[in-house]
Amino acid sequence: PCVVEEAMSITFEELIEKHCGGIRGGWDNLLAVIPGGSSVPCIRGEHMREAIMDFDYLREQRSGLGTAAVIVMDKSTDIIKAIWRL
């Protein structure tokens, strides 16, 4: 976990690689991402690598930037339990 401030429209891949060192187990291990905190829907992992972190793109994906509290879940995550704990 960390707090960063970046320019709008950074790609998700750049955000994760630059500030988090990548996805544990590689990009094929990415299950889902909640891009804007608990108030926005999840996006499947395979759609996130090229995702643009801005309001318009995430709205097109039927999610949102919300509070920009990005929650990343790998394939070891029980997504139901993770969301229940939010």
PDB file of C-alpha atoms in Angstrom:
ATOM      1  CA  PRO A   1       0.000   0.000   0.000  1.00  0.00           C
ATOM      2  CA  CYS A   2       1.144   3.497  -0.788  1.00  0.00           C
ATOM      3  CA  VAL A   3      -0.159   6.953  -1.601  1.00  0.00           C
ATOM      4  CA  VAL A   4       0.897   8.580  -4.866  1.00  0.00           C
ATOM      5  CA  GLU A   5      -0.208  11.526  -6.938  1.00  0.00           C
ATOM      6  CA  GLU A   6       0.000  11.210 -10.716  1.00  0.00           C
ATOM      7  CA  ALA A   7      -1.169  13.101 -13.772  1.00  0.00           C
ATOM      8  CA  MET A   8      -4.632  12.290 -15.072  1.00  0.00           C
ATOM      9  CA  SER A   9      -4.686   9.769 -17.945  1.00  0.00           C
ATOM     10  CA  ILE A  10      -1.688   7.707 -16.844  1.00  0.00           C
ATOM     11  CA  THR A  11      -2.105   4.095 -17.940  1.00  0.00           C
ATOM     12  CA  PHE A  12      -2.836   1.553 -15.249  1.00  0.00           C
ATOM     13  CA  GLU A  13       0.235  -0.424 -16.292  1.00  0.00           C
ATOM     14  CA  GLU A  14       2.509   2.607 -15.871  1.00  0.00           C
ATOM     15  CA  LEU A  15       0.951   3.423 -12.496  1.00  0.00           C
ATOM     16  CA  ILE A  16       1.463  -0.113 -11.174  1.00  0.00           C
ATOM     17  CA  GLU A  17       4.935  -0.624 -12.661  1.00  0.00           C
ATOM     18  CA  LYS A  18       6.243   2.784 -11.532  1.00  0.00           C
ATOM     19  CA  HIS A  19       4.885   2.837  -7.988  1.00  0.00           C
ATOM     20  CA  CYS A  20       4.281  -0.800  -7.037  1.00  0.00           C
ATOM     21  CA  GLY A  21       6.851  -2.826  -8.927  1.00  0.00           C
ATOM     22  CA  GLY A  22       4.281  -4.620 -11.097  1.00  0.00           C
ATOM     23  CA  ILE A  23       1.683  -7.283 -10.413  1.00  0.00           C
ATOM     24  CA  ARG A  24       2.705 -10.099  -8.064  1.00  0.00           C
ATOM     25  CA  GLY A  25       3.019 -13.185 -10.256  1.00  0.00           C
ATOM     26  CA  GLY A  26       2.905 -11.140 -13.467  1.00  0.00           C
ATOM     27  CA  TRP A  27       0.092  -9.562 -15.457  1.00  0.00           C
ATOM     28  CA  ASP A  28      -1.523 -12.954 -16.154  1.00  0.00           C
ATOM     29  CA  ASN A  29      -2.108 -13.245 -12.394  1.00  0.00           C
ATOM     30  CA  LEU A  30      -4.267 -10.086 -12.235  1.00  0.00           C
ATOM     31  CA  LEU A  31      -7.856 -11.010 -11.304  1.00  0.00           C
ATOM     32  CA  ALA A  32      -9.601  -7.646 -10.983  1.00  0.00           C
ATOM     33  CA  VAL A  33      -9.147  -4.008 -10.075  1.00  0.00           C
ATOM     34  CA  ILE A  34     -11.419  -1.592  -8.276  1.00  0.00           C
ATOM     35  CA  PRO A  35     -10.106   1.639  -9.821  1.00  0.00           C
ATOM     36  CA  GLY A  36     -11.860   4.147  -7.587  1.00  0.00           C
ATOM     37  CA  GLY A  37     -12.473   2.700  -4.165  1.00  0.00           C
ATOM     38  CA  SER A  38     -15.481   0.857  -2.797  1.00  0.00           C
ATOM     39  CA  SER A  39     -18.063   3.046  -4.551  1.00  0.00           C
ATOM     40  CA  VAL A  40     -17.236   1.861  -8.098  1.00  0.00           C
ATOM     41  CA  PRO A  41     -17.553  -1.515  -9.874  1.00  0.00           C
ATOM     42  CA  CYS A  42     -14.627  -3.884 -10.434  1.00  0.00           C
ATOM     43  CA  ILE A  43     -12.974  -4.241 -13.820  1.00  0.00           C
ATOM     44  CA  ARG A  44     -11.661  -7.643 -14.886  1.00  0.00           C
ATOM     45  CA  GLY A  45      -7.880  -7.941 -14.859  1.00  0.00           C
ATOM     46  CA  GLU A  46      -7.514  -8.648 -18.570  1.00  0.00           C
ATOM     47  CA  HIS A  47      -9.076  -5.246 -19.324  1.00  0.00           C
ATOM     48  CA  MET A  48      -6.842  -3.231 -16.986  1.00  0.00           C
ATOM     49  CA  ARG A  49      -3.307  -3.422 -18.356  1.00  0.00           C
ATOM     50  CA  GLU A  50      -3.978  -0.834 -21.088  1.00  0.00           C
ATOM     51  CA  ALA A  51      -6.631   1.048 -19.098  1.00  0.00           C
ATOM     52  CA  ILE A  52      -6.329   4.805 -18.846  1.00  0.00           C
ATOM     53  CA  MET A  53      -6.846   6.189 -15.372  1.00  0.00           C
ATOM     54  CA  ASP A  54      -9.264   9.029 -16.094  1.00  0.00           C
ATOM     55  CA  PHE A  55     -12.973   9.714 -15.697  1.00  0.00           C
ATOM     56  CA  ASP A  56     -14.001   9.232 -19.336  1.00  0.00           C
ATOM     57  CA  TYR A  57     -12.183   5.957 -19.993  1.00  0.00           C
ATOM     58  CA  LEU A  58     -13.303   4.341 -16.750  1.00  0.00           C
ATOM     59  CA  ARG A  59     -16.908   5.452 -17.340  1.00  0.00           C
ATOM     60  CA  GLU A  60     -16.743   3.726 -20.761  1.00  0.00           C
ATOM     61  CA  GLN A  61     -15.704   0.571 -18.865  1.00  0.00           C
ATOM     62  CA  ARG A  62     -18.791   0.958 -16.629  1.00  0.00           C
ATOM     63  CA  SER A  63     -16.710   1.830 -13.599  1.00  0.00           C
ATOM     64  CA  GLY A  64     -15.211   5.088 -12.383  1.00  0.00           C
ATOM     65  CA  LEU A  65     -12.342   6.936 -10.811  1.00  0.00           C
ATOM     66  CA  GLY A  66     -14.305   7.630  -7.618  1.00  0.00           C
ATOM     67  CA  THR A  67     -11.851   8.437  -4.827  1.00  0.00           C
ATOM     68  CA  ALA A  68      -8.995   6.949  -6.910  1.00  0.00           C
ATOM     69  CA  ALA A  69      -8.289   4.457  -4.122  1.00  0.00           C
ATOM     70  CA  VAL A  70      -7.090   1.685  -6.455  1.00  0.00           C
ATOM     71  CA  ILE A  71      -7.609  -1.847  -5.129  1.00  0.00           C
ATOM     72  CA  VAL A  72      -5.707  -4.557  -7.021  1.00  0.00           C
ATOM     73  CA  MET A  73      -6.584  -8.242  -6.608  1.00  0.00           C
ATOM     74  CA  ASP A  74      -4.528 -11.152  -7.913  1.00  0.00           C
ATOM     75  CA  LYS A  75      -5.881 -14.628  -8.629  1.00  0.00           C
ATOM     76  CA  SER A  76      -5.221 -15.799  -5.066  1.00  0.00           C
ATOM     77  CA  THR A  77      -7.879 -13.340  -3.839  1.00  0.00           C
ATOM     78  CA  ASP A  78     -11.340 -14.536  -2.880  1.00  0.00           C
ATOM     79  CA  ILE A  79     -13.099 -11.606  -4.535  1.00  0.00           C
ATOM     80  CA  ILE A  80     -16.364 -12.142  -2.623  1.00  0.00           C
ATOM     81  CA  LYS A  81     -14.600 -12.011   0.750  1.00  0.00           C
ATOM     82  CA  ALA A  82     -12.478  -9.043  -0.340  1.00  0.00           C
ATOM     83  CA  ILE A  83     -15.512  -6.995  -1.358  1.00  0.00           C
ATOM     84  CA  TRP A  84     -17.436  -8.057   1.754  1.00  0.00           C
ATOM     85  CA  ARG A  85     -14.604  -6.631   3.907  1.00  0.00           C
ATOM     86  CA  LEU A  86     -14.822  -3.238   2.218  1.00  0.00           C
TER      87      LEU A  86
END
